[in-house]
Every structure is written in C-alpha cells, then in structure tokens.
Short mmCIF file of C-alpha atoms in Angstrom, two decimals:
data_model
loop_
_atom_site.label_atom_id
_atom_site.label_comp_id
_atom_site.label_asym_id
_atom_site.label_seq_id
_atom_site.Cartn_x
_atom_site.Cartn_y
_atom_site.Cartn_z
CA LEU A 1139 48.60 -62.83 -44.89
CA LEU A 1140 47.19 -63.16 -48.82
CA ARG A 1141 47.93 -59.04 -49.16
CA GLY A 1142 51.80 -59.51 -47.54
CA ALA A 1143 52.02 -62.18 -50.47
CA LEU A 1144 51.05 -60.07 -53.35
CA LEU A 1145 52.98 -57.24 -52.03
CA GLU A 1146 56.48 -59.14 -50.82
CA GLY A 1147 57.32 -59.75 -55.17
CA ASP A 1148 57.92 -63.65 -54.84
CA ARG A 1149 56.11 -64.58 -57.73
CA ALA A 1150 55.54 -68.20 -56.54
CA ASN A 1151 53.72 -66.68 -53.96
CA TRP A 1152 52.24 -63.65 -55.72
CA TYR A 1153 50.23 -66.74 -58.01
CA ALA A 1154 49.22 -68.52 -55.22
CA ALA A 1155 47.86 -65.60 -53.14
CA ALA A 1156 46.05 -64.47 -56.52
CA SER A 1157 44.65 -67.71 -56.58
CA ALA A 1158 43.16 -67.34 -53.19
CA LEU A 1159 41.93 -64.28 -53.72
CA GLY A 1160 40.08 -65.06 -56.33
CA ALA A 1161 38.45 -67.85 -54.59
CA LEU A 1162 37.19 -65.19 -51.91
CA ARG A 1163 33.57 -63.17 -51.89
CA ASP A 1164 35.52 -60.10 -49.72
CA PRO A 1165 34.38 -56.83 -50.90
CA ARG A 1166 37.91 -55.47 -50.02
CA ILE A 1167 39.58 -57.63 -52.85
CA PRO A 1168 38.70 -55.28 -55.87
CA GLY A 1169 40.21 -52.32 -54.29
CA LEU A 1170 43.56 -54.03 -53.44
CA LEU A 1171 43.95 -55.56 -56.62
CA LEU A 1172 43.52 -52.26 -58.17
CA ALA A 1173 45.97 -50.25 -55.88
CA ILE A 1174 48.42 -53.26 -56.90
CA TYR A 1175 47.85 -53.29 -60.50
CA GLY A 1176 50.35 -50.20 -61.20
CA SER A 1177 53.13 -52.07 -60.29
CA ALA A 1178 52.81 -55.69 -61.32
CA ASP A 1179 54.26 -57.39 -64.41
CA PRO A 1180 52.47 -57.74 -67.62
CA LEU A 1181 51.51 -61.47 -66.55
CA GLN A 1182 50.39 -60.53 -63.07
CA ARG A 1183 48.24 -57.58 -64.81
CA ARG A 1184 46.43 -60.41 -67.02
CA ARG A 1185 45.76 -62.28 -64.00
CA ILE A 1186 44.38 -59.15 -62.08
CA LEU A 1187 42.25 -58.27 -65.26
CA ASP A 1188 40.91 -62.02 -65.16
CA LEU A 1189 40.44 -62.01 -61.20
CA LEU A 1190 38.33 -58.32 -61.35
CA GLY A 1191 36.38 -59.62 -64.22
CA ARG A 1192 35.14 -62.48 -61.79
CA GLY A 1193 34.45 -60.24 -58.87
CA GLU A 1194 31.06 -59.30 -57.87
CA ASP A 1195 32.24 -55.38 -57.42
CA ARG A 1196 30.57 -53.18 -59.93
CA ARG A 1197 32.44 -50.40 -58.75
CA GLU A 1198 33.34 -47.88 -61.77
CA GLU A 1199 37.11 -47.97 -61.22
CA VAL A 1200 36.91 -51.74 -62.36
CA VAL A 1201 35.18 -50.91 -65.86
CA GLY A 1202 37.38 -48.07 -66.04
CA LEU A 1203 40.45 -49.83 -65.90
CA LEU A 1204 38.98 -52.54 -68.25
CA ARG A 1205 38.19 -50.03 -70.58
CA ARG A 1206 41.32 -48.05 -70.67
CA GLU A 1207 43.27 -52.00 -71.18
CA LEU A 1208 41.24 -52.45 -73.76
CA ARG A 1209 42.38 -49.61 -75.87
CA GLY A 1210 46.01 -49.96 -74.59
CA SER A 1211 49.28 -50.56 -76.17
CA ASP A 1212 49.45 -54.05 -74.94
CA PRO A 1213 47.34 -57.12 -77.31
CA ALA A 1214 47.65 -59.74 -74.29
CA LEU A 1215 46.33 -57.23 -71.93
CA ARG A 1216 43.88 -55.94 -74.32
CA ALA A 1217 42.05 -59.65 -74.73
CA ALA A 1218 42.10 -59.70 -71.18
CA ALA A 1219 40.23 -56.90 -70.76
CA ALA A 1220 37.73 -58.01 -73.16
CA TRP A 1221 37.11 -61.26 -71.63
CA SER A 1222 36.74 -59.52 -68.56
CA LEU A 1223 34.31 -57.22 -69.95
CA GLY A 1224 32.30 -60.16 -70.64
CA ARG A 1225 31.42 -60.42 -67.25
CA TRP A 1226 30.01 -57.21 -66.84
CA PRO A 1227 26.55 -56.81 -68.05
CA ASP A 1228 26.96 -52.71 -68.06
CA PRO A 1229 26.13 -50.45 -71.15
CA LEU A 1230 29.91 -49.14 -71.24
CA ALA A 1231 31.26 -52.52 -71.17
CA VAL A 1232 29.34 -53.56 -74.37
CA ALA A 1233 30.12 -50.28 -75.98
CA ALA A 1234 33.75 -50.76 -75.46
CA LEU A 1235 33.66 -54.03 -76.43
CA VAL A 1236 31.83 -53.24 -79.95
CA ALA A 1237 34.42 -50.73 -80.48
CA ALA A 1238 37.08 -53.59 -79.76
CA ALA A 1239 35.54 -56.01 -82.49
CA THR A 1240 37.65 -54.25 -85.39
CA ASP A 1241 41.22 -54.79 -83.28
CA ARG A 1242 44.00 -55.73 -85.46
CA ASP A 1243 44.95 -58.48 -83.02
CA ARG A 1244 43.02 -61.48 -83.47
CA GLY A 1245 43.08 -62.69 -79.77
CA VAL A 1246 41.29 -59.69 -78.93
CA ARG A 1247 38.62 -60.08 -81.58
CA THR A 1248 38.13 -63.89 -80.18
CA ASN A 1249 37.51 -62.59 -76.95
CA VAL A 1250 35.57 -59.99 -77.97
CA ALA A 1251 33.58 -62.48 -79.73
CA GLY A 1252 33.04 -64.91 -76.75
CA ALA A 1253 32.69 -61.91 -74.36
CA LEU A 1254 29.48 -60.58 -76.69
CA GLY A 1255 28.40 -64.11 -76.23
CA ARG A 1256 28.32 -64.56 -72.34
CA LEU A 1257 26.57 -60.95 -72.08
CA ARG A 1258 23.90 -62.20 -74.30
CA ARG A 1259 22.67 -58.88 -75.84
CA ARG A 1260 20.45 -58.96 -78.65
CA GLU A 1261 21.76 -55.79 -80.10
CA THR A 1262 25.21 -57.37 -81.03
CA LEU A 1263 23.75 -60.07 -83.39
CA PRO A 1264 24.85 -57.99 -86.37
CA LEU A 1265 28.25 -57.44 -84.86
CA LEU A 1266 28.41 -61.25 -84.28
CA TRP A 1267 27.53 -62.22 -87.97
CA GLN A 1268 30.30 -59.83 -89.15
CA LEU A 1269 32.79 -61.37 -86.48
CA ALA A 1270 31.61 -64.80 -87.95
CA ALA A 1271 32.81 -63.82 -91.18
CA ASP A 1272 36.42 -63.10 -90.00
CA SER A 1273 39.74 -63.77 -91.49
CA ASP A 1274 40.79 -65.98 -88.31
CA ALA A 1275 39.45 -69.55 -87.42
CA GLY A 1276 39.22 -68.78 -83.51
CA VAL A 1277 37.22 -65.68 -83.80
CA ARG A 1278 34.77 -66.80 -86.29
CA ALA A 1279 34.35 -70.28 -83.88
CA ASN A 1280 33.93 -68.01 -81.01
CA ALA A 1281 31.64 -65.46 -82.67
CA LEU A 1282 29.41 -68.99 -83.89
CA LEU A 1283 29.16 -70.09 -80.24
CA SER A 1284 28.38 -66.98 -79.29
CA LEU A 1285 25.60 -67.01 -81.96
CA ALA A 1286 24.67 -70.11 -81.20
CA GLY A 1287 24.32 -69.02 -77.22
CA LEU A 1288 21.71 -66.03 -78.20
CA ARG A 1289 19.18 -68.25 -79.82
CA ALA A 1290 17.83 -65.58 -82.07
CA PRO A 1291 14.88 -66.29 -84.04
CA GLY A 1292 15.10 -67.55 -87.12
CA SER A 1293 19.15 -67.78 -87.18
CA LEU A 1294 19.35 -71.33 -86.62
CA PRO A 1295 19.44 -72.24 -90.40
CA ALA A 1296 22.12 -69.46 -91.01
CA LEU A 1297 24.05 -70.71 -88.08
CA VAL A 1298 24.20 -74.32 -89.03
CA GLU A 1299 24.78 -73.31 -92.43
CA ARG A 1300 28.10 -71.15 -91.28
CA LEU A 1301 29.02 -73.86 -88.75
CA THR A 1302 28.99 -76.68 -91.15
CA SER A 1303 30.61 -74.73 -94.33
CA ASP A 1304 33.17 -73.10 -92.84
CA ARG A 1305 36.73 -73.71 -94.88
CA ASN A 1306 38.75 -74.77 -91.63
CA PRO A 1307 37.92 -78.01 -89.97
CA TRP A 1308 38.27 -77.00 -86.48
CA VAL A 1309 35.72 -74.53 -86.73
CA ARG A 1310 33.46 -77.29 -88.38
CA SER A 1311 34.01 -79.31 -85.73
CA ASN A 1312 32.04 -77.14 -83.31
CA ALA A 1313 29.12 -77.55 -85.25
#
C-alpha cells in the first residue's frame, strides 16, 4: 500500500506514505527509497535524504548517495545530505562533512556544523572552532552548540566567551 502511494504520483499521498515509512523499521525501506530517488522531484528528494539519514540500514548505497548529493549542484539537497550524514558514524561520512564545511551556501555550512556535533568526533574540534567564526550567524550558532555538546576538556571558557560576545543577539541568546 505504502509502496503504491510512493509510485502513483499524487503528492499528498506521496508525503503521507513517506511519513509512514519513516516510522517503520523495515529493512526493505532504504532499498525502496533508493529505487524511487531518481524519479522524485527536488522536494521529494530532500524528504528521501532525510528518511535515509534516519534509517538504521548502513548500506554503502545510502552513504554513497548522501555523499554524492553533498557534492551536487542543488544547495537544498546538499544541506539535506549534510544533515543526514550527521547520523552516520562512518569515516567516509565525516570526511564528506569536513570537505563540505567550506561550501558557499550557508545552509550547507549550518547543517555541516550541526552534523559534526551529532557525530561527536573529537578530531573535528578544530573545524568546529573555524565554523564558530563563520560570517553567518546560523553557522556560528550550530558550531558553538556542537562544541558545547562535545564537552572538550579546557574549551568551556573559550566557548562561553564566544557565545556571550558574538555580534549577533540570536547567537548570544543560545548561550
């Protein structure tokens, strides 16, 4: 039934079916999502990337698709891929996120900062500190929140200083 709703073309049914699939833990779901990805429109692709990131299936095809989209031309898909890669504790995912930290799109950099925080990898601390100095407030805020979540020894004073002295009141309010 859900598979049919994904393939039939009605937009409302497609999103309802995608939401229902996201709640299931069926190992066949990633394969189905990968199969329909190529024929999906950009909004549906963003939803598929999100669902693939939430899944527990760690197949190479999923990580491969997320990494390819992170290097693609559509900034919304790059941002969605970055966010989803933050749920994959895989060295290739971390490497892809590190490479995307200098993306020209602030949405991508914002999601990279958040994704790196969710992965909780200490080797990304220097990059998160760089992102904490980004020109965009959203990137800075996510980087600072990620740094706070890592609880790196000795970084609390610098983190508090950055959070309380940021030029943007929204970033400061996250302190």
